[in-house]
Short mmCIF file of C-alpha atoms and ligand atoms in Angstrom, two decimals:
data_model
loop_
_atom_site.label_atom_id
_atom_site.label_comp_id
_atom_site.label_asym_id
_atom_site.label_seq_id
_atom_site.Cartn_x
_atom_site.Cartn_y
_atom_site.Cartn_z
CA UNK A 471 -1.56 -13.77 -111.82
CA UNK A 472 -3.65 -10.78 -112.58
CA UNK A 473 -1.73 -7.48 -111.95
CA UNK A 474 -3.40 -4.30 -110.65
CA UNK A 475 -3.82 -1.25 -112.97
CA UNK A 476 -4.70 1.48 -110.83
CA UNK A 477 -3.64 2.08 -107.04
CA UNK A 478 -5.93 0.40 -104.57
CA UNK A 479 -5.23 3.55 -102.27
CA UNK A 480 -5.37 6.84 -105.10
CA UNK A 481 -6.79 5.39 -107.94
CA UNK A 482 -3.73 6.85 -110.35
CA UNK A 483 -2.25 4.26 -112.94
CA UNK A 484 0.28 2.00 -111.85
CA UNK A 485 3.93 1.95 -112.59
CA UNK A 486 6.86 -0.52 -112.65
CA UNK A 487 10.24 0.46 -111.77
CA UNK A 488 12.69 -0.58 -109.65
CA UNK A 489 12.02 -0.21 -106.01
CA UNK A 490 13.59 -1.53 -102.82
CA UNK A 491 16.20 -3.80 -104.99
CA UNK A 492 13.64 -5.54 -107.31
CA UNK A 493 11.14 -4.27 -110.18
CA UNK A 494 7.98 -4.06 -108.67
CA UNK A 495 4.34 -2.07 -109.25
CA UNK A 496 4.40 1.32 -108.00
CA UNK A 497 1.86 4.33 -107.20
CA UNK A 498 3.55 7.72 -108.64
CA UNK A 499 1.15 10.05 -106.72
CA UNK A 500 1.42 8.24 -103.29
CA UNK A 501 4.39 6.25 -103.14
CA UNK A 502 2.14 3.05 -102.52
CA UNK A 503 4.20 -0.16 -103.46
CA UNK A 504 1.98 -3.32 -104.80
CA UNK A 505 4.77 -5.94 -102.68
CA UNK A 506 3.30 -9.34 -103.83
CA UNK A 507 4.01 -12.36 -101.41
CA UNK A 508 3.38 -16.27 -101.57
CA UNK A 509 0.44 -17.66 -100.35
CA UNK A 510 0.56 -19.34 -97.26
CA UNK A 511 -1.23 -22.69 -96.99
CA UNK A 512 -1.27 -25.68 -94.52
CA UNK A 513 -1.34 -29.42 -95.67
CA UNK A 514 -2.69 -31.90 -93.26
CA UNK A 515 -0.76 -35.76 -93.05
CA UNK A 516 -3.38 -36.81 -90.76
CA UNK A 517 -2.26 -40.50 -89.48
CA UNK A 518 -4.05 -43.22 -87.49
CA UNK A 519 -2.97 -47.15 -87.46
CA UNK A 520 -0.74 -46.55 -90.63
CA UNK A 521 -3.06 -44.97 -92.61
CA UNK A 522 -3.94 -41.28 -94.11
CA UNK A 523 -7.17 -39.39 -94.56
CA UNK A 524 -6.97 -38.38 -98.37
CA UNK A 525 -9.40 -36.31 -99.82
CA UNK A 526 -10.76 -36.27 -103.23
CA UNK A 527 -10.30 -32.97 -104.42
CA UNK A 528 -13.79 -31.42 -105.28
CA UNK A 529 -12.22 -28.58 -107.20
CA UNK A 530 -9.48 -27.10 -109.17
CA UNK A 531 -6.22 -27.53 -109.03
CA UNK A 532 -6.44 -31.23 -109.97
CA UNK A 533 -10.15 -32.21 -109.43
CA UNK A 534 -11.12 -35.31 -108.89
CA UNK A 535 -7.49 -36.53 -107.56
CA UNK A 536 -7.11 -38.19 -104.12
CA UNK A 537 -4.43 -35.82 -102.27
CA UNK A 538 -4.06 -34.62 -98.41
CA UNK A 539 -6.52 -32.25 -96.92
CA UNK A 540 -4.91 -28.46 -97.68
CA UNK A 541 -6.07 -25.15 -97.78
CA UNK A 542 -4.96 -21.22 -96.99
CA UNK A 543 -4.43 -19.78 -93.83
CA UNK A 544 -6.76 -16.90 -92.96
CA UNK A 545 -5.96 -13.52 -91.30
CA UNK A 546 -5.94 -13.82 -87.68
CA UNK A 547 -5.93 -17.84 -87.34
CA UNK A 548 -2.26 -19.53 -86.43
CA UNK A 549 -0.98 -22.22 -89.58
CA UNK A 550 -1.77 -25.16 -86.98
CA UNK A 551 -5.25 -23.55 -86.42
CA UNK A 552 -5.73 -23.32 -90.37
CA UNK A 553 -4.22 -26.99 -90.92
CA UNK A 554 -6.88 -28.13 -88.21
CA UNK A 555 -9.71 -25.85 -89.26
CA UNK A 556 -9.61 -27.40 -92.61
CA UNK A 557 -9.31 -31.12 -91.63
CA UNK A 558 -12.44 -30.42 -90.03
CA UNK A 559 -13.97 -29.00 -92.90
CA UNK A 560 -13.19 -31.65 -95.37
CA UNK A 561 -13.31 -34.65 -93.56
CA UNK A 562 -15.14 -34.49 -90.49
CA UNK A 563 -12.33 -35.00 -88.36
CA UNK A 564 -10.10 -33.88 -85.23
CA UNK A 565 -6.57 -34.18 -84.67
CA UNK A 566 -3.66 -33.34 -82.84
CA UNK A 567 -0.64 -31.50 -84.50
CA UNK A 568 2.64 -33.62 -83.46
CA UNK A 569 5.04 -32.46 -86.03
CA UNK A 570 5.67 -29.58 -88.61
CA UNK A 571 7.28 -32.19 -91.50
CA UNK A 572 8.32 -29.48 -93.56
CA UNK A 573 7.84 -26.08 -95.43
CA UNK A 574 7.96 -25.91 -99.19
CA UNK A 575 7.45 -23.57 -102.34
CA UNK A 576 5.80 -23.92 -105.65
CA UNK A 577 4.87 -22.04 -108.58
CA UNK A 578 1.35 -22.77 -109.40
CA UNK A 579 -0.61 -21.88 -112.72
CA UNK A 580 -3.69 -20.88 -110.44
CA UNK A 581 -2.34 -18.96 -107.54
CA UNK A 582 0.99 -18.19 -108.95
CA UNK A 583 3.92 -19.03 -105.63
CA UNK A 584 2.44 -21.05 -102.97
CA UNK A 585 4.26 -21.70 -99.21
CA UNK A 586 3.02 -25.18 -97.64
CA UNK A 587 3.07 -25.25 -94.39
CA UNK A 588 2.80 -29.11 -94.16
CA UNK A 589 2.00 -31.31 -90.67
CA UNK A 590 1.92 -34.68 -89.23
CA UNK A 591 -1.54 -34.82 -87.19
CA UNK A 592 -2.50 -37.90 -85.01
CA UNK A 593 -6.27 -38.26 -85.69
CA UNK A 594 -8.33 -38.72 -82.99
CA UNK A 595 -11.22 -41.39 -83.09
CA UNK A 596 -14.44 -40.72 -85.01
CA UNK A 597 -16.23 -41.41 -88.72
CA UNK A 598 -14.60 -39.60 -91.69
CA UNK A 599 -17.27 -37.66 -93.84
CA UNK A 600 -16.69 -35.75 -96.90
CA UNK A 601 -17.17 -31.91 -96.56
CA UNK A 602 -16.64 -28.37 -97.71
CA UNK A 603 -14.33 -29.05 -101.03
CA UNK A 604 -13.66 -32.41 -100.44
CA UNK A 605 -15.90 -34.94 -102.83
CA UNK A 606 -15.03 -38.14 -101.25
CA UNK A 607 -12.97 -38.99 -98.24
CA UNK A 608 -10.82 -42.52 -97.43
CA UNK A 609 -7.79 -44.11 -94.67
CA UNK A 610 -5.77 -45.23 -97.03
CA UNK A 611 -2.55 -47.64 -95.99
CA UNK A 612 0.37 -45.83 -95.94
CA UNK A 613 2.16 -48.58 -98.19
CA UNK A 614 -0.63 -48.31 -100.75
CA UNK A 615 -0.05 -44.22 -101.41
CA UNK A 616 1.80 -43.33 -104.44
CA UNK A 617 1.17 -40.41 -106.23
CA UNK A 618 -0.77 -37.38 -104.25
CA UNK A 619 -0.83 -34.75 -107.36
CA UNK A 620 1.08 -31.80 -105.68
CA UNK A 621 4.89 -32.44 -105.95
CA UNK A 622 5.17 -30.37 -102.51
CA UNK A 623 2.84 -33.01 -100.74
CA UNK A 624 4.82 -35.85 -102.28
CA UNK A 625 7.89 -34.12 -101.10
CA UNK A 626 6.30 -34.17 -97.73
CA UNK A 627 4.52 -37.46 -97.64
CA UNK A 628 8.15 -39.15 -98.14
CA UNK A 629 10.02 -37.16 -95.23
CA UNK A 630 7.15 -38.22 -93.19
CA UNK A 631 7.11 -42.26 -94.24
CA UNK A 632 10.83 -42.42 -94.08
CA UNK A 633 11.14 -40.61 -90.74
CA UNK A 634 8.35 -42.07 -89.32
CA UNK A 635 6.88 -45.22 -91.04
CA UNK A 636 9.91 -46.99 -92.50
ZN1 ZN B 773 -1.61 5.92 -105.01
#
């Protein structure tokens, strides 16, 4: 991840040093502290009849890969309204949130450490349709999913078959 050089407050250089227990980027002039945090981001496992909506990713990380339907949570919208908001956007399709399956961390080479906020949704009817950065869209049988790219979503996927599908 790109670091800051000057203080988005003062515009003096930035410093490292210790501060608050941990080295971190510092403003000399006005005390402003560049804290850095994970990202947060939902991850939809978005069931009907045994199968999963999976997306084919339309961008990078991992173009071109069928995975789950993720994305990052916005200021001012809850994680369930994010996970929803972006099922919508990539697939065409509603959903209600039964079950948070889990919370996990990653260290990505694109947006360095990741949170996903990952949850079972019970789809409701209608016609999937490929959207937003999805390229294609499918139900695929839950016996018949193997790899989904991100190790976090595979994490999730098998909590969620063996607690709910085995
Ligand atoms: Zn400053």
């Amino acid at each position: 991840m790109d670091k800051y050089r000057y203080c988005p407050l003062c515009a003096s250089p930035l410093m490292w040093g210790m501060r608050y227990g941990r080295r971190r980027q510092y403003c000399p002039s006005c005390q402003f502290i560049n804290y850095e945090n994970p990202l947060p981001t939902t991850v939809a496992l978005a069931e009907t009849n045994r199968q999963i909506l999976l997306i084919k990713r339309g961008i990078e990380p991992l173009k071109g890969i069928w995975t789950l339907p993720s994305g990052f949570v916005e200021t001012g919208e809850t994680p369930e309204q994010a996970c929803l908001r972006e099922l919508k956007e990539e697939t065409n399709m509603d959903g209600v949130i039964k079950e948070l399956i889990g919370v996990f961390h990653s260290l990505t080479p694109m947006y360095g450490d990741i949170i996903s906020i990952v949850y079972y949704i019970k789809l409701s009817p209608g016609i999937p349709k490929a959207g937003d950065d999805a390229e294609g869209v499918a139900l695929v049988n839950i016996e018949e999913i193997d790899d989904l790219g991100f190790k976090s979503f595979n994490q999730a996927f098998s909590i969620f078959k063996q607690k709910y599908f085995s």
